[in-house]
PDB file of C-alpha atoms in Angstrom:
ATOM      1  CA  UNK T   1      -0.312  -2.735   3.280  1.00 83.00           C
ATOM      2  CA  UNK T   2       1.082   0.847   3.115  1.00 89.00           C
ATOM      3  CA  UNK T   3      -0.256   2.731   0.017  1.00 86.00           C
ATOM      4  CA  UNK T   4       1.872   5.140  -2.057  1.00 84.00           C
ATOM      5  CA  UNK T   5      -0.200   7.246  -4.252  1.00 80.00           C
ATOM      6  CA  UNK T   6       0.860   8.976  -7.413  1.00 71.00           C
ATOM      7  CA  UNK T   7       1.239  12.501  -8.571  1.00 68.00           C
ATOM      8  CA  UNK T   8      -1.784  14.639  -8.533  1.00 62.00           C
ATOM      9  CA  UNK T   9      -3.426  12.077  -6.059  1.00 62.00           C
ATOM     10  CA  UNK T  10      -4.014  11.765  -2.312  1.00 65.00           C
ATOM     11  CA  UNK T  11      -5.100   9.409   0.322  1.00 77.00           C
ATOM     12  CA  UNK T  12      -8.651  10.573  -0.443  1.00 72.00           C
ATOM     13  CA  UNK T  13      -8.556   9.092  -3.931  1.00 77.00           C
ATOM     14  CA  UNK T  14     -11.501   7.096  -5.016  1.00 82.00           C
ATOM     15  CA  UNK T  15      -9.353   4.754  -6.709  1.00 83.00           C
ATOM     16  CA  UNK T  16      -6.917   4.356  -4.068  1.00 83.00           C
ATOM     17  CA  UNK T  17      -9.571   3.761  -1.435  1.00 87.00           C
ATOM     18  CA  UNK T  18     -11.522   1.200  -3.778  1.00 89.00           C
ATOM     19  CA  UNK T  19      -8.288  -0.737  -4.263  1.00 88.00           C
ATOM     20  CA  UNK T  20      -7.818  -0.690  -0.398  1.00 88.00           C
ATOM     21  CA  UNK T  21     -11.262  -1.957   0.013  1.00 90.00           C
ATOM     22  CA  UNK T  22     -10.408  -5.027  -2.133  1.00 91.00           C
ATOM     23  CA  UNK T  23      -7.570  -5.818   0.028  1.00 88.00           C
ATOM     24  CA  UNK T  24      -9.608  -5.029   3.201  1.00 87.00           C
ATOM     25  CA  UNK T  25     -12.333  -7.743   1.983  1.00 91.00           C
ATOM     26  CA  UNK T  26      -9.500 -10.221   2.123  1.00 88.00           C
ATOM     27  CA  UNK T  27      -8.424  -9.244   5.613  1.00 85.00           C
ATOM     28  CA  UNK T  28      -5.635  -7.188   4.832  1.00 86.00           C
ATOM     29  CA  UNK T  29      -5.113  -3.987   6.749  1.00 82.00           C
ATOM     30  CA  UNK T  30      -4.380  -0.797   4.728  1.00 84.00           C
ATOM     31  CA  UNK T  31      -2.731   2.602   5.571  1.00 84.00           C
ATOM     32  CA  UNK T  32      -3.422   5.547   3.239  1.00 86.00           C
ATOM     33  CA  UNK T  33      -1.476   8.761   3.868  1.00 83.00           C
ATOM     34  CA  UNK T  34      -0.251  11.804   1.969  1.00 83.00           C
ATOM     35  CA  UNK T  35       3.255  11.915   0.904  1.00 83.00           C
ATOM     36  CA  UNK T  36       3.486  15.601   0.596  1.00 83.00           C
ATOM     37  CA  UNK T  37       1.700  18.549   2.083  1.00 81.00           C
ATOM     38  CA  UNK T  38      -0.468  20.609  -0.020  1.00 80.00           C
ATOM     39  CA  UNK T  39       2.140  23.429  -0.181  1.00 84.00           C
ATOM     40  CA  UNK T  40       4.795  20.537  -1.095  1.00 82.00           C
ATOM     41  CA  UNK T  41       2.528  19.477  -3.938  1.00 80.00           C
ATOM     42  CA  UNK T  42       2.500  22.983  -5.590  1.00 78.00           C
ATOM     43  CA  UNK T  43       6.157  22.497  -6.432  1.00 79.00           C
ATOM     44  CA  UNK T  44       6.262  20.200  -9.418  1.00 80.00           C
ATOM     45  CA  UNK T  45       9.857  19.159  -8.589  1.00 85.00           C
ATOM     46  CA  UNK T  46       8.745  17.617  -5.434  1.00 85.00           C
ATOM     47  CA  UNK T  47       5.984  15.505  -7.293  1.00 83.00           C
ATOM     48  CA  UNK T  48       8.818  13.882  -9.261  1.00 89.00           C
ATOM     49  CA  UNK T  49      11.702  13.726  -6.489  1.00 91.00           C
ATOM     50  CA  UNK T  50      11.444  10.061  -5.987  1.00 94.00           C
ATOM     51  CA  UNK T  51      14.247  10.022  -3.146  1.00 94.00           C
ATOM     52  CA  UNK T  52      11.954  12.594  -1.142  1.00 92.00           C
ATOM     53  CA  UNK T  53       8.950  10.570  -1.654  1.00 92.00           C
ATOM     54  CA  UNK T  54      10.757   7.315  -0.591  1.00 94.00           C
ATOM     55  CA  UNK T  55      12.097   8.881   2.375  1.00 92.00           C
ATOM     56  CA  UNK T  56       8.411   9.918   3.371  1.00 91.00           C
ATOM     57  CA  UNK T  57       7.353   6.399   2.866  1.00 92.00           C
ATOM     58  CA  UNK T  58      10.279   4.757   4.869  1.00 92.00           C
ATOM     59  CA  UNK T  59       9.336   7.363   7.831  1.00 90.00           C
ATOM     60  CA  UNK T  60       5.830   6.229   7.867  1.00 88.00           C
ATOM     61  CA  UNK T  61       6.973   2.612   7.815  1.00 89.00           C
ATOM     62  CA  UNK T  62       9.445   3.133  10.672  1.00 88.00           C
ATOM     63  CA  UNK T  63       6.438   4.895  12.622  1.00 87.00           C
ATOM     64  CA  UNK T  64       4.246   1.877  11.795  1.00 84.00           C
ATOM     65  CA  UNK T  65       6.657  -0.680  13.231  1.00 83.00           C
ATOM     66  CA  UNK T  66       6.622   1.548  16.522  1.00 85.00           C
ATOM     67  CA  UNK T  67       3.041   0.815  17.109  1.00 79.00           C
ATOM     68  CA  UNK T  68       2.384  -1.822  19.761  1.00 80.00           C
ATOM     69  CA  UNK T  69       0.360  -4.001  17.745  1.00 72.00           C
ATOM     70  CA  UNK T  70       2.088  -3.659  14.382  1.00 72.00           C
ATOM     71  CA  UNK T  71       5.619  -3.838  15.598  1.00 72.00           C
ATOM     72  CA  UNK T  72       5.956  -7.468  14.486  1.00 75.00           C
ATOM     73  CA  UNK T  73       3.457  -7.224  11.504  1.00 77.00           C
ATOM     74  CA  UNK T  74       4.393  -8.048   7.841  1.00 85.00           C
ATOM     75  CA  UNK T  75       4.101  -5.045   5.776  1.00 90.00           C
ATOM     76  CA  UNK T  76       3.899  -4.448   2.164  1.00 94.00           C
ATOM     77  CA  UNK T  77       4.071  -1.288  -0.266  1.00 95.00           C
ATOM     78  CA  UNK T  78       1.270  -0.655  -2.720  1.00 94.00           C
ATOM     79  CA  UNK T  79       2.272   2.255  -4.961  1.00 92.00           C
ATOM     80  CA  UNK T  80       0.812   3.643  -8.088  1.00 91.00           C
ATOM     81  CA  UNK T  81       2.401   5.922 -10.722  1.00 91.00           C
ATOM     82  CA  UNK T  82       5.297   7.844  -9.078  1.00 92.00           C
ATOM     83  CA  UNK T  83       4.142   6.389  -5.715  1.00 91.00           C
ATOM     84  CA  UNK T  84       5.184   2.954  -7.086  1.00 95.00           C
ATOM     85  CA  UNK T  85       8.926   4.355  -7.805  1.00 95.00           C
ATOM     86  CA  UNK T  86       8.900   5.771  -4.342  1.00 95.00           C
ATOM     87  CA  UNK T  87       7.780   2.214  -3.003  1.00 96.00           C
ATOM     88  CA  UNK T  88      10.630   0.434  -4.924  1.00 97.00           C
ATOM     89  CA  UNK T  89      13.006   3.009  -3.912  1.00 96.00           C
ATOM     90  CA  UNK T  90      12.435   2.600  -0.144  1.00 95.00           C
ATOM     91  CA  UNK T  91      12.183  -1.124  -0.452  1.00 96.00           C
ATOM     92  CA  UNK T  92      15.726  -1.155  -1.678  1.00 95.00           C
ATOM     93  CA  UNK T  93      16.921   0.776   1.401  1.00 91.00           C
ATOM     94  CA  UNK T  94      19.513  -1.268   3.584  1.00 87.00           C
ATOM     95  CA  UNK T  95      17.513  -2.983   6.507  1.00 80.00           C
ATOM     96  CA  UNK T  96      13.980  -2.259   4.803  1.00 82.00           C
ATOM     97  CA  UNK T  97      11.835  -5.038   6.575  1.00 82.00           C
ATOM     98  CA  UNK T  98       9.175  -5.157   3.550  1.00 91.00           C
ATOM     99  CA  UNK T  99       7.592  -8.478   2.717  1.00 93.00           C
ATOM    100  CA  UNK T 100       6.253  -7.454  -0.692  1.00 96.00           C
ATOM    101  CA  UNK T 101       5.581  -4.529  -3.185  1.00 97.00           C
ATOM    102  CA  UNK T 102       2.893  -4.072  -5.753  1.00 97.00           C
ATOM    103  CA  UNK T 103       3.290  -1.473  -8.515  1.00 97.00           C
ATOM    104  CA  UNK T 104      -0.144  -0.429 -10.363  1.00 95.00           C
ATOM    105  CA  UNK T 105       0.405   1.580 -13.382  1.00 94.00           C
ATOM    106  CA  UNK T 106       3.798   2.453 -11.960  1.00 95.00           C
ATOM    107  CA  UNK T 107       6.860   4.059 -13.106  1.00 95.00           C
ATOM    108  CA  UNK T 108       9.272   1.933 -11.806  1.00 96.00           C
ATOM    109  CA  UNK T 109      11.980   3.396 -14.377  1.00 96.00           C
ATOM    110  CA  UNK T 110      12.245   6.567 -11.896  1.00 96.00           C
ATOM    111  CA  UNK T 111      13.716   4.197  -9.546  1.00 96.00           C
ATOM    112  CA  UNK T 112      16.309   2.713 -11.646  1.00 96.00           C
ATOM    113  CA  UNK T 113      19.426   3.387  -9.643  1.00 95.00           C
ATOM    114  CA  UNK T 114      17.769   1.391  -6.898  1.00 96.00           C
ATOM    115  CA  UNK T 115      15.963  -1.389  -8.858  1.00 97.00           C
ATOM    116  CA  UNK T 116      18.699  -4.018  -8.357  1.00 97.00           C
ATOM    117  CA  UNK T 117      18.760  -3.474  -4.779  1.00 96.00           C
ATOM    118  CA  UNK T 118      15.135  -4.428  -4.115  1.00 97.00           C
ATOM    119  CA  UNK T 119      14.856  -7.695  -2.206  1.00 95.00           C
ATOM    120  CA  UNK T 120      10.899  -7.750  -1.502  1.00 96.00           C
ATOM    121  CA  UNK T 121       8.938  -9.944  -4.106  1.00 97.00           C
ATOM    122  CA  UNK T 122       7.634  -7.304  -6.564  1.00 97.00           C
ATOM    123  CA  UNK T 123       4.318  -7.384  -8.780  1.00 98.00           C
ATOM    124  CA  UNK T 124       4.198  -4.848 -11.848  1.00 98.00           C
ATOM    125  CA  UNK T 125       0.573  -4.499 -12.906  1.00 97.00           C
ATOM    126  CA  UNK T 126       0.174  -2.491 -16.126  1.00 97.00           C
ATOM    127  CA  UNK T 127      -2.778  -1.741 -18.425  1.00 97.00           C
ATOM    128  CA  UNK T 128      -2.712  -3.410 -21.758  1.00 97.00           C
ATOM    129  CA  UNK T 129      -3.342  -0.165 -23.515  1.00 97.00           C
ATOM    130  CA  UNK T 130      -0.903   1.846 -21.453  1.00 97.00           C
ATOM    131  CA  UNK T 131       1.732   1.091 -24.074  1.00 96.00           C
ATOM    132  CA  UNK T 132       4.324   3.708 -22.951  1.00 97.00           C
ATOM    133  CA  UNK T 133       4.355   2.697 -19.327  1.00 97.00           C
ATOM    134  CA  UNK T 134       4.132  -0.860 -20.306  1.00 97.00           C
ATOM    135  CA  UNK T 135       7.352  -0.636 -22.034  1.00 98.00           C
ATOM    136  CA  UNK T 136       9.013   1.223 -19.236  1.00 97.00           C
ATOM    137  CA  UNK T 137       7.944  -1.574 -16.772  1.00 97.00           C
ATOM    138  CA  UNK T 138       9.100  -4.102 -18.906  1.00 98.00           C
ATOM    139  CA  UNK T 139      12.737  -2.539 -19.076  1.00 97.00           C
ATOM    140  CA  UNK T 140      12.556  -2.030 -15.290  1.00 97.00           C
ATOM    141  CA  UNK T 141      11.525  -5.733 -14.888  1.00 97.00           C
ATOM    142  CA  UNK T 142      14.657  -6.781 -16.476  1.00 97.00           C
ATOM    143  CA  UNK T 143      16.761  -4.798 -13.867  1.00 97.00           C
ATOM    144  CA  UNK T 144      15.108  -6.434 -10.738  1.00 97.00           C
ATOM    145  CA  UNK T 145      16.977  -9.024  -9.215  1.00 97.00           C
ATOM    146  CA  UNK T 146      14.271 -10.215  -6.704  1.00 96.00           C
ATOM    147  CA  UNK T 147      11.348 -12.461  -7.389  1.00 97.00           C
ATOM    148  CA  UNK T 148       9.145 -10.401  -9.691  1.00 97.00           C
ATOM    149  CA  UNK T 149       6.259 -10.883 -12.220  1.00 97.00           C
ATOM    150  CA  UNK T 150       4.642  -8.509 -14.714  1.00 97.00           C
ATOM    151  CA  UNK T 151       0.869  -8.714 -14.965  1.00 97.00           C
ATOM    152  CA  UNK T 152      -0.950  -6.944 -17.933  1.00 97.00           C
ATOM    153  CA  UNK T 153      -4.636  -5.999 -17.485  1.00 97.00           C
ATOM    154  CA  UNK T 154      -6.200  -6.418 -20.783  1.00 96.00           C
ATOM    155  CA  UNK T 155      -8.176  -3.286 -22.072  1.00 96.00           C
ATOM    156  CA  UNK T 156      -6.857  -1.081 -19.246  1.00 96.00           C
ATOM    157  CA  UNK T 157      -5.472   2.346 -19.807  1.00 96.00           C
ATOM    158  CA  UNK T 158      -3.001   4.235 -17.428  1.00 93.00           C
ATOM    159  CA  UNK T 159      -5.760   4.884 -14.599  1.00 90.00           C
ATOM    160  CA  UNK T 160      -7.520   1.661 -14.921  1.00 94.00           C
ATOM    161  CA  UNK T 161     -10.729   3.626 -15.596  1.00 92.00           C
ATOM    162  CA  UNK T 162     -12.299   0.978 -17.825  1.00 94.00           C
ATOM    163  CA  UNK T 163     -15.147  -1.092 -16.401  1.00 95.00           C
ATOM    164  CA  UNK T 164     -13.642  -3.979 -14.334  1.00 95.00           C
ATOM    165  CA  UNK T 165     -10.010  -2.880 -14.783  1.00 95.00           C
ATOM    166  CA  UNK T 166      -9.465  -1.521 -11.549  1.00 94.00           C
ATOM    167  CA  UNK T 167     -10.999  -4.465  -9.739  1.00 95.00           C
ATOM    168  CA  UNK T 168      -8.932  -6.784 -11.693  1.00 95.00           C
ATOM    169  CA  UNK T 169      -5.840  -4.885 -10.824  1.00 95.00           C
ATOM    170  CA  UNK T 170      -6.690  -4.750  -7.206  1.00 94.00           C
ATOM    171  CA  UNK T 171      -7.487  -8.461  -7.275  1.00 94.00           C
ATOM    172  CA  UNK T 172      -4.007  -9.050  -8.582  1.00 96.00           C
ATOM    173  CA  UNK T 173      -2.544  -7.043  -5.829  1.00 95.00           C
ATOM    174  CA  UNK T 174      -4.512  -8.877  -3.209  1.00 94.00           C
ATOM    175  CA  UNK T 175      -3.533 -12.489  -4.189  1.00 95.00           C
ATOM    176  CA  UNK T 176       0.288 -11.069  -4.496  1.00 95.00           C
ATOM    177  CA  UNK T 177       0.010  -9.575  -0.854  1.00 93.00           C
ATOM    178  CA  UNK T 178      -1.673 -12.615   0.568  1.00 93.00           C
ATOM    179  CA  UNK T 179       0.744 -15.077  -1.162  1.00 92.00           C
ATOM    180  CA  UNK T 180       3.809 -13.163   0.290  1.00 91.00           C
ATOM    181  CA  UNK T 181       2.619 -11.759   3.477  1.00 84.00           C
ATOM    182  CA  UNK T 182       1.303 -15.165   4.855  1.00 69.00           C
ATOM    183  CA  UNK T 183       4.770 -16.486   4.495  1.00 56.00           C
ATOM    184  CA  UNK T 184       6.455 -13.733   6.143  1.00 51.00           C
ATOM    185  CA  UNK T 185       8.066 -14.452   9.609  1.00 48.00           C
ATOM    186  CA  UNK T 186       5.463 -12.098  11.306  1.00 46.00           C
ATOM    187  CA  UNK T 187       2.047 -12.321   9.996  1.00 42.00           C
ATOM    188  CA  UNK T 188      -0.562 -10.755  12.237  1.00 38.00           C
ATOM    189  CA  UNK T 189      -3.769 -12.726  12.400  1.00 33.00           C
ATOM    190  CA  UNK T 190      -7.212 -11.677  13.970  1.00 29.00           C
ATOM    191  CA  UNK T 191      -8.966 -13.981  16.045  1.00 27.00           C
ATOM    192  CA  UNK T 192     -12.520 -14.966  15.478  1.00 27.00           C
ATOM    193  CA  UNK T 193     -12.263 -15.584  11.753  1.00 29.00           C
ATOM    194  CA  UNK T 194     -12.001 -18.835   9.843  1.00 30.00           C
ATOM    195  CA  UNK T 195      -9.713 -17.122   7.287  1.00 34.00           C
ATOM    196  CA  UNK T 196      -6.416 -15.735   8.073  1.00 33.00           C
ATOM    197  CA  UNK T 197      -6.698 -11.948   8.578  1.00 35.00           C
ATOM    198  CA  UNK T 198      -3.187 -10.545   7.847  1.00 32.00           C
ATOM    199  CA  UNK T 199      -2.601  -6.936   8.744  1.00 37.00           C
ATOM    200  CA  UNK T 200       0.362  -4.656   8.198  1.00 37.00           C
ATOM    201  CA  UNK T 201      -1.367  -2.205  10.383  1.00 32.00           C
ATOM    202  CA  UNK T 202      -2.361  -4.493  13.154  1.00 32.00           C
ATOM    203  CA  UNK T 203      -5.933  -4.676  12.392  1.00 34.00           C
ATOM    204  CA  UNK T 204      -8.581  -5.692  14.770  1.00 34.00           C
ATOM    205  CA  UNK T 205     -11.654  -7.719  13.437  1.00 28.00           C
ATOM    206  CA  UNK T 206     -14.125  -6.595  16.300  1.00 27.00           C
ATOM    207  CA  UNK T 207     -15.259  -3.386  17.704  1.00 32.00           C
ATOM    208  CA  UNK T 208     -14.325  -3.125  21.340  1.00 34.00           C
ATOM    209  CA  UNK T 209     -15.229  -0.302  23.878  1.00 34.00           C
ATOM    210  CA  UNK T 210     -11.486  -0.631  25.201  1.00 33.00           C
ATOM    211  CA  UNK T 211     -10.456   1.024  21.962  1.00 32.00           C
ATOM    212  CA  UNK T 212     -12.892   4.031  21.784  1.00 28.00           C
ATOM    213  CA  UNK T 213      -9.867   6.248  22.378  1.00 32.00           C
ATOM    214  CA  UNK T 214      -7.909   4.936  19.632  1.00 28.00           C
ATOM    215  CA  UNK T 215      -7.649   7.173  16.364  1.00 28.00           C
ATOM    216  CA  UNK T 216      -8.780   5.725  13.120  1.00 32.00           C
ATOM    217  CA  UNK T 217      -6.462   6.049  10.326  1.00 30.00           C
ATOM    218  CA  UNK T 218      -8.436   4.100   7.786  1.00 31.00           C
ATOM    219  CA  UNK T 219     -11.506   2.028   8.671  1.00 30.00           C
ATOM    220  CA  UNK T 220     -11.660  -0.882   6.362  1.00 33.00           C
ATOM    221  CA  UNK T 221     -15.062  -2.400   6.625  1.00 33.00           C
ATOM    222  CA  UNK T 222     -15.014  -6.075   5.235  1.00 35.00           C
ATOM    223  CA  UNK T 223     -18.515  -7.609   4.879  1.00 31.00           C
ATOM    224  CA  UNK T 224     -19.203 -11.460   5.060  1.00 34.00           C
ATOM    225  CA  UNK T 225     -22.312 -13.387   5.416  1.00 30.00           C
ATOM    226  CA  UNK T 226     -21.688 -13.891   9.173  1.00 28.00           C
ATOM    227  CA  UNK T 227     -20.741 -10.275  10.282  1.00 26.00           C
ATOM    228  CA  UNK T 228     -19.427  -6.859   9.497  1.00 27.00           C
ATOM    229  CA  UNK T 229     -15.904  -6.369  10.464  1.00 29.00           C
ATOM    230  CA  UNK T 230     -14.111  -3.041  11.276  1.00 28.00           C
ATOM    231  CA  UNK T 231     -10.568  -2.612  11.604  1.00 30.00           C
ATOM    232  CA  UNK T 232      -9.408  -0.056  14.123  1.00 28.00           C
ATOM    233  CA  UNK T 233      -6.124   1.542  14.586  1.00 31.00           C
ATOM    234  CA  UNK T 234      -4.069   2.535  17.560  1.00 31.00           C
ATOM    235  CA  UNK T 235      -2.499   5.723  16.216  1.00 30.00           C
ATOM    236  CA  UNK T 236       0.035   7.870  17.742  1.00 35.00           C
ATOM    237  CA  UNK T 237       0.705  11.390  16.049  1.00 41.00           C
ATOM    238  CA  UNK T 238       1.862  11.071  12.562  1.00 48.00           C
ATOM    239  CA  UNK T 239       4.046  13.443  10.697  1.00 49.00           C
ATOM    240  CA  UNK T 240       2.057  16.583   9.639  1.00 50.00           C
ATOM    241  CA  UNK T 241       2.991  15.953   6.037  1.00 51.00           C
ATOM    242  CA  UNK T 242       1.217  12.598   6.220  1.00 52.00           C
ATOM    243  CA  UNK T 243      -1.829  14.176   7.244  1.00 51.00           C
ATOM    244  CA  UNK T 244      -1.489  14.118  10.864  1.00 49.00           C
ATOM    245  CA  UNK T 245      -4.532  12.409  12.812  1.00 41.00           C
ATOM    246  CA  UNK T 246      -7.503  11.847  10.684  1.00 38.00           C
ATOM    247  CA  UNK T 247     -10.522  13.903  11.368  1.00 33.00           C
TER     248      UNK T 247
END
């Protein structure tokens, strides 16, 4: 699952990382990166340049598919706010190999010119008290031609800050991704687990000294009664605007 954050956010966002952890616990690999450099973020126009953001997302997706263990992996987009618009725009690109899209508190209306071209199954998650964005999502849903669903989280506002609402939204995303990534032609599973471990990022279930030189982009620690699992990535240099190598 490739995450596309919203305006004013980043790969370090506690909300984005929490949502990613819910997916990780279900065996889904996650990739969090920055759509813009700090300098680019200072320009307000860049934050709402959906075509630019979608291009960045598509570039990272292409990079992802060049990684030896991710080349055949099923990938999905998880976007929030303006990042959701970028995810839908990128998913509408010809030849885009995306198995599913999830929008959390998104602005799909900003991708309106491309909505009808999206083919990946799309889930729109909106807070019940986020009335303006809910209306925008309903209008956008009417323009989607792909499999789609609008899920409303009761009591939630735009940022899902109310107790339990972010967990509910992340759970909806998890279920959507599991349902659609597992039916993808190229799901990636990890050995040594009773449950399928689907990863858009070629996650590995167990630590291995052979991979000590592999860089970690996002360490997703899933716990079970039996063992703690780590997902470790083989990463080649990413674009500088995406954050480059993690520290």
